[in-house]
Amino acid sequence: AQSVTQLGSHVSVSEGALVLLRCNYSSSVPPYLFWYVQYPNQGLQLLLKYTTGATLVKGINGFEAEFKKSETSFHLTKPSAHMSDAAEYFCAVSGKNTGFQKLVFGTGTRLLVSP
Amino acid sequence: GAGVSQSPRYKVAKRGQDVALRCDPISGHVSLFWYQQALGQGPEFLTYFQNEAQLDKSGLPSDRFFAERPEGSVSTLKIQRTQQEDSAVYLCASSLDRGPENIQYFGAGTRLSVL
């Protein structure tokens, strides 16, 4: 079965520092890959997705992620953290190995940003 | 409406009570999903509709859970004889078309607390 691993349940950075949130997936077939952000008491909002084509994907709010097939990874980065980036981030996959339509999520990483 | 709407936002139920959670997807969206998000966890798939057809209900945890989408738009998730382990946030998502590459748009969720 498809699974997603997010290393680190909490990541703390200072404002202006690099943000790196890790995501690895297990699949014999490259899946479709997504990053979602969840603010308190809100639903999930899509940051970016990878389906095919260019492996470096740019999303909203200055985030980007790179699909590395050899490492089965899809890490999320942002060059300079802002206080408003503090939230819960979820990596998710879909595709043939997930039962096709549904998203399979990681357990999430809470990003804490200090001034 | 502009987004996926869920009601009620909060529901407190006594153990053994039946509850019904409503989801209004984005108008015209073919696919509708229900997910369950336990505290501190990522969302987990419950069931999937394509129009009015329930094509995947593999994630429903027991026969106490039932979902319907009779006219291919609004959906209801019903939980019979609620148990404490049913306490979670229930998220609804919709997407414009079939296919795992399509973006799923999430509602804010219904937080169910079973006492």
Coordinates of C-alpha atoms in Angstrom, one line a residue:
Chain A
A1 CA 0.0 0.0 0.0
Q2 CA 1.0 3.5 -0.7
S3 CA 2.5 5.5 2.3
V4 CA 3.8 8.9 3.0
T5 CA 6.4 9.8 5.6
Q6 CA 7.0 13.3 6.9
L7 CA 10.1 13.5 8.9
G8 CA 9.7 15.7 12.0
S9 CA 6.3 16.4 13.5
H10 CA 7.5 19.9 14.4
V11 CA 10.0 22.2 12.7
S12 CA 11.1 25.5 14.2
V13 CA 12.7 28.3 12.2
S14 CA 13.4 32.0 12.7
E15 CA 11.7 34.6 10.6
G16 CA 13.8 35.0 7.4
A17 CA 15.4 31.6 7.7
L18 CA 15.1 28.7 5.1
V19 CA 12.2 26.4 5.5
L20 CA 12.7 22.7 4.7
L21 CA 9.9 20.2 5.3
R22 CA 10.6 16.6 4.3
C23 CA 8.4 14.2 2.5
N24 CA 9.1 10.7 1.3
Y25 CA 6.7 8.3 -0.3
S26 CA 6.7 4.6 -1.0
S27 CA 5.6 3.4 -4.3
S28 CA 6.7 1.3 -7.2
V29 CA 5.1 3.7 -9.6
P30 CA 5.7 7.4 -9.2
P31 CA 2.5 8.9 -7.8
Y32 CA 1.0 12.4 -8.1
L33 CA 2.3 14.5 -5.2
F34 CA 0.8 17.3 -3.3
W35 CA 1.5 19.7 -0.5
Y36 CA -1.3 21.2 1.5
V37 CA -1.3 23.7 4.3
Q38 CA -3.8 23.8 7.2
Y39 CA -4.3 26.9 9.4
P40 CA -6.1 26.4 12.7
N41 CA -9.8 25.6 12.4
Q42 CA -9.6 25.8 8.6
G43 CA -9.6 23.2 5.8
L44 CA -6.6 22.2 3.8
Q45 CA -5.4 24.6 1.1
L46 CA -3.2 23.4 -1.8
L47 CA 0.3 24.8 -1.9
L48 CA 1.5 23.0 -5.0
K49 CA 1.3 19.7 -6.9
Y50 CA 3.5 17.5 -9.1
T51 CA 1.9 15.4 -11.8
T52 CA 4.3 15.2 -14.8
G53 CA 6.9 17.4 -16.4
A54 CA 9.3 19.7 -14.7
T55 CA 10.4 18.2 -11.4
L56 CA 10.8 21.6 -9.6
V57 CA 7.4 22.9 -8.9
K58 CA 6.5 26.4 -7.7
G59 CA 3.5 27.0 -5.6
I60 CA 1.8 29.8 -3.7
N61 CA 3.3 32.0 -1.0
G62 CA 6.9 31.5 -2.3
F63 CA 7.0 27.7 -1.6
E64 CA 8.5 25.2 -4.0
A65 CA 9.1 21.5 -4.0
E66 CA 11.3 19.2 -6.1
F67 CA 10.3 15.7 -7.1
K68 CA 13.3 13.3 -6.9
K69 CA 12.4 9.9 -8.2
S70 CA 15.7 8.3 -7.2
E71 CA 15.1 9.4 -3.6
T72 CA 11.3 9.0 -3.6
S73 CA 11.2 12.4 -2.1
F74 CA 9.2 15.6 -2.5
H75 CA 10.6 18.0 0.0
L76 CA 9.0 21.5 0.5
T77 CA 11.2 24.6 0.7
K78 CA 10.9 28.3 1.1
P79 CA 13.9 30.6 1.1
S80 CA 12.8 33.0 3.8
A81 CA 10.2 32.2 6.4
H82 CA 7.5 34.6 7.4
M83 CA 5.5 34.7 10.6
S84 CA 2.3 34.0 8.5
D85 CA 3.8 30.6 7.4
A86 CA 3.2 29.1 10.8
A87 CA 0.8 26.3 10.2
E88 CA 0.4 22.5 9.7
Y89 CA 1.8 21.2 6.4
F90 CA 0.7 17.9 4.9
C91 CA 2.3 15.9 2.0
A92 CA -0.1 13.7 0.1
V93 CA 0.0 11.3 -2.8
S94 CA -2.6 9.9 -5.2
G95 CA -2.5 7.6 -8.2
K96 CA -2.5 4.0 -9.2
N97 CA -1.1 2.7 -5.9
T98 CA -3.5 4.6 -3.7
G99 CA -6.6 3.2 -5.1
F100 CA -6.4 5.9 -7.7
Q101 CA -8.7 8.7 -6.7
K102 CA -8.1 9.2 -3.0
L103 CA -5.3 11.2 -1.4
V104 CA -3.0 9.4 1.1
F105 CA -1.6 11.9 3.6
G106 CA 1.4 12.0 5.8
T107 CA 1.0 12.7 9.5
G108 CA 1.9 16.4 9.0
T109 CA 4.6 18.8 10.1
R110 CA 3.8 21.8 12.3
L111 CA 6.0 24.8 11.3
L112 CA 6.7 27.2 14.0
V113 CA 8.2 30.6 13.1
S114 CA 9.8 32.8 15.8
P115 CA 10.6 36.5 15.4
Chain B
G1 CA -20.7 29.3 -3.3
A2 CA -17.1 30.0 -3.7
G3 CA -15.8 27.0 -1.8
V4 CA -16.8 23.8 -0.2
S5 CA -19.2 24.4 2.7
Q6 CA -19.7 22.0 5.6
S7 CA -22.3 22.1 8.4
P8 CA -22.4 22.1 11.3
R9 CA -18.9 23.3 12.1
Y10 CA -19.1 21.7 15.5
K11 CA -21.2 18.9 16.8
V12 CA -21.3 17.4 20.3
A13 CA -23.1 14.1 20.5
K14 CA -23.8 11.7 23.4
R15 CA -22.5 8.2 22.9
G16 CA -25.1 6.2 21.1
Q17 CA -26.6 9.2 19.3
D18 CA -26.9 9.3 15.5
V19 CA -25.4 12.3 13.7
A20 CA -25.5 13.7 10.1
L21 CA -22.8 15.8 8.6
R22 CA -23.5 17.9 5.5
C23 CA -21.2 18.8 2.6
D24 CA -22.0 21.3 -0.2
P25 CA -19.3 20.9 -2.8
I26 CA -18.2 23.5 -5.3
S27 CA -20.9 23.8 -8.0
G28 CA -20.2 21.6 -10.9
H29 CA -17.6 19.4 -9.2
V30 CA -18.0 15.8 -10.2
S31 CA -15.9 14.2 -7.5
L32 CA -16.6 14.3 -3.8
F33 CA -14.5 12.8 -1.0
W34 CA -14.9 12.4 2.8
Y35 CA -11.9 12.2 5.1
Q36 CA -11.5 11.7 8.8
Q37 CA -8.8 13.6 10.7
A38 CA -8.1 12.5 14.2
L39 CA -6.3 14.9 16.6
G40 CA -2.6 15.3 15.6
Q41 CA -3.0 13.1 12.5
G42 CA -3.3 13.6 8.8
P43 CA -6.7 13.1 7.1
E44 CA -7.6 9.6 6.3
F45 CA -9.9 8.6 3.4
L46 CA -13.4 7.5 4.1
T47 CA -15.3 7.4 0.8
Y48 CA -15.5 8.8 -2.7
F49 CA -18.4 9.7 -5.0
Q50 CA -18.4 10.4 -8.7
N51 CA -21.6 12.3 -9.3
E52 CA -24.2 10.3 -7.4
A53 CA -22.3 7.0 -7.5
Q54 CA -20.3 5.9 -4.5
L55 CA -17.3 4.3 -6.2
D56 CA -15.1 3.7 -3.2
K57 CA -16.2 3.2 0.4
S58 CA -13.1 1.2 1.5
G59 CA -12.2 3.7 4.2
L60 CA -15.4 3.6 6.2
P61 CA -14.4 2.2 9.6
S62 CA -17.6 0.3 10.3
D63 CA -21.1 -0.3 9.1
R64 CA -22.2 2.5 11.5
F65 CA -20.9 4.9 8.8
F66 CA -23.0 5.7 5.8
A67 CA -22.6 8.3 3.1
E68 CA -24.9 9.4 0.3
R69 CA -25.0 11.9 -2.6
P70 CA -28.4 11.3 -4.1
E71 CA -28.5 14.1 -6.7
G72 CA -24.8 14.3 -7.4
S73 CA -24.3 17.5 -5.5
V74 CA -24.8 17.8 -1.7
S75 CA -23.5 14.9 0.3
T76 CA -24.3 13.6 3.8
L77 CA -22.2 11.5 6.1
K78 CA -24.2 9.7 8.7
I79 CA -22.8 8.0 11.8
Q80 CA -25.1 5.8 13.7
R81 CA -24.7 4.9 17.4
T82 CA -21.7 7.2 17.8
Q83 CA -18.8 6.0 19.9
Q84 CA -16.0 8.0 21.6
E85 CA -13.5 6.8 18.9
D86 CA -15.6 8.6 16.3
S87 CA -14.5 11.9 17.7
A88 CA -12.5 13.7 15.0
V89 CA -12.7 16.4 12.3
Y90 CA -14.6 15.2 9.3
L91 CA -13.4 16.9 6.1
C92 CA -15.2 17.0 2.8
A93 CA -13.4 17.7 -0.5
S94 CA -14.5 18.1 -4.1
S95 CA -12.7 18.2 -7.4
L96 CA -13.8 19.3 -10.8
D97 CA -13.2 16.1 -12.6
R98 CA -12.2 12.4 -12.2
G99 CA -8.6 11.5 -12.1
P100 CA -6.1 11.5 -9.3
E101 CA -4.2 14.5 -10.7
N102 CA -7.1 16.8 -10.0
I103 CA -6.9 19.2 -7.2
Q104 CA -9.2 18.5 -4.2
Y105 CA -10.7 21.5 -2.6
F106 CA -11.4 21.1 1.1
G107 CA -14.1 22.5 3.4
A108 CA -13.3 23.7 6.9
G109 CA -14.6 20.5 8.4
T110 CA -17.0 19.4 11.1
R111 CA -15.5 18.8 14.5
L112 CA -17.4 15.9 16.1
S113 CA -17.0 15.3 19.8
V114 CA -18.7 12.3 21.3
L115 CA -19.1 12.3 25.0

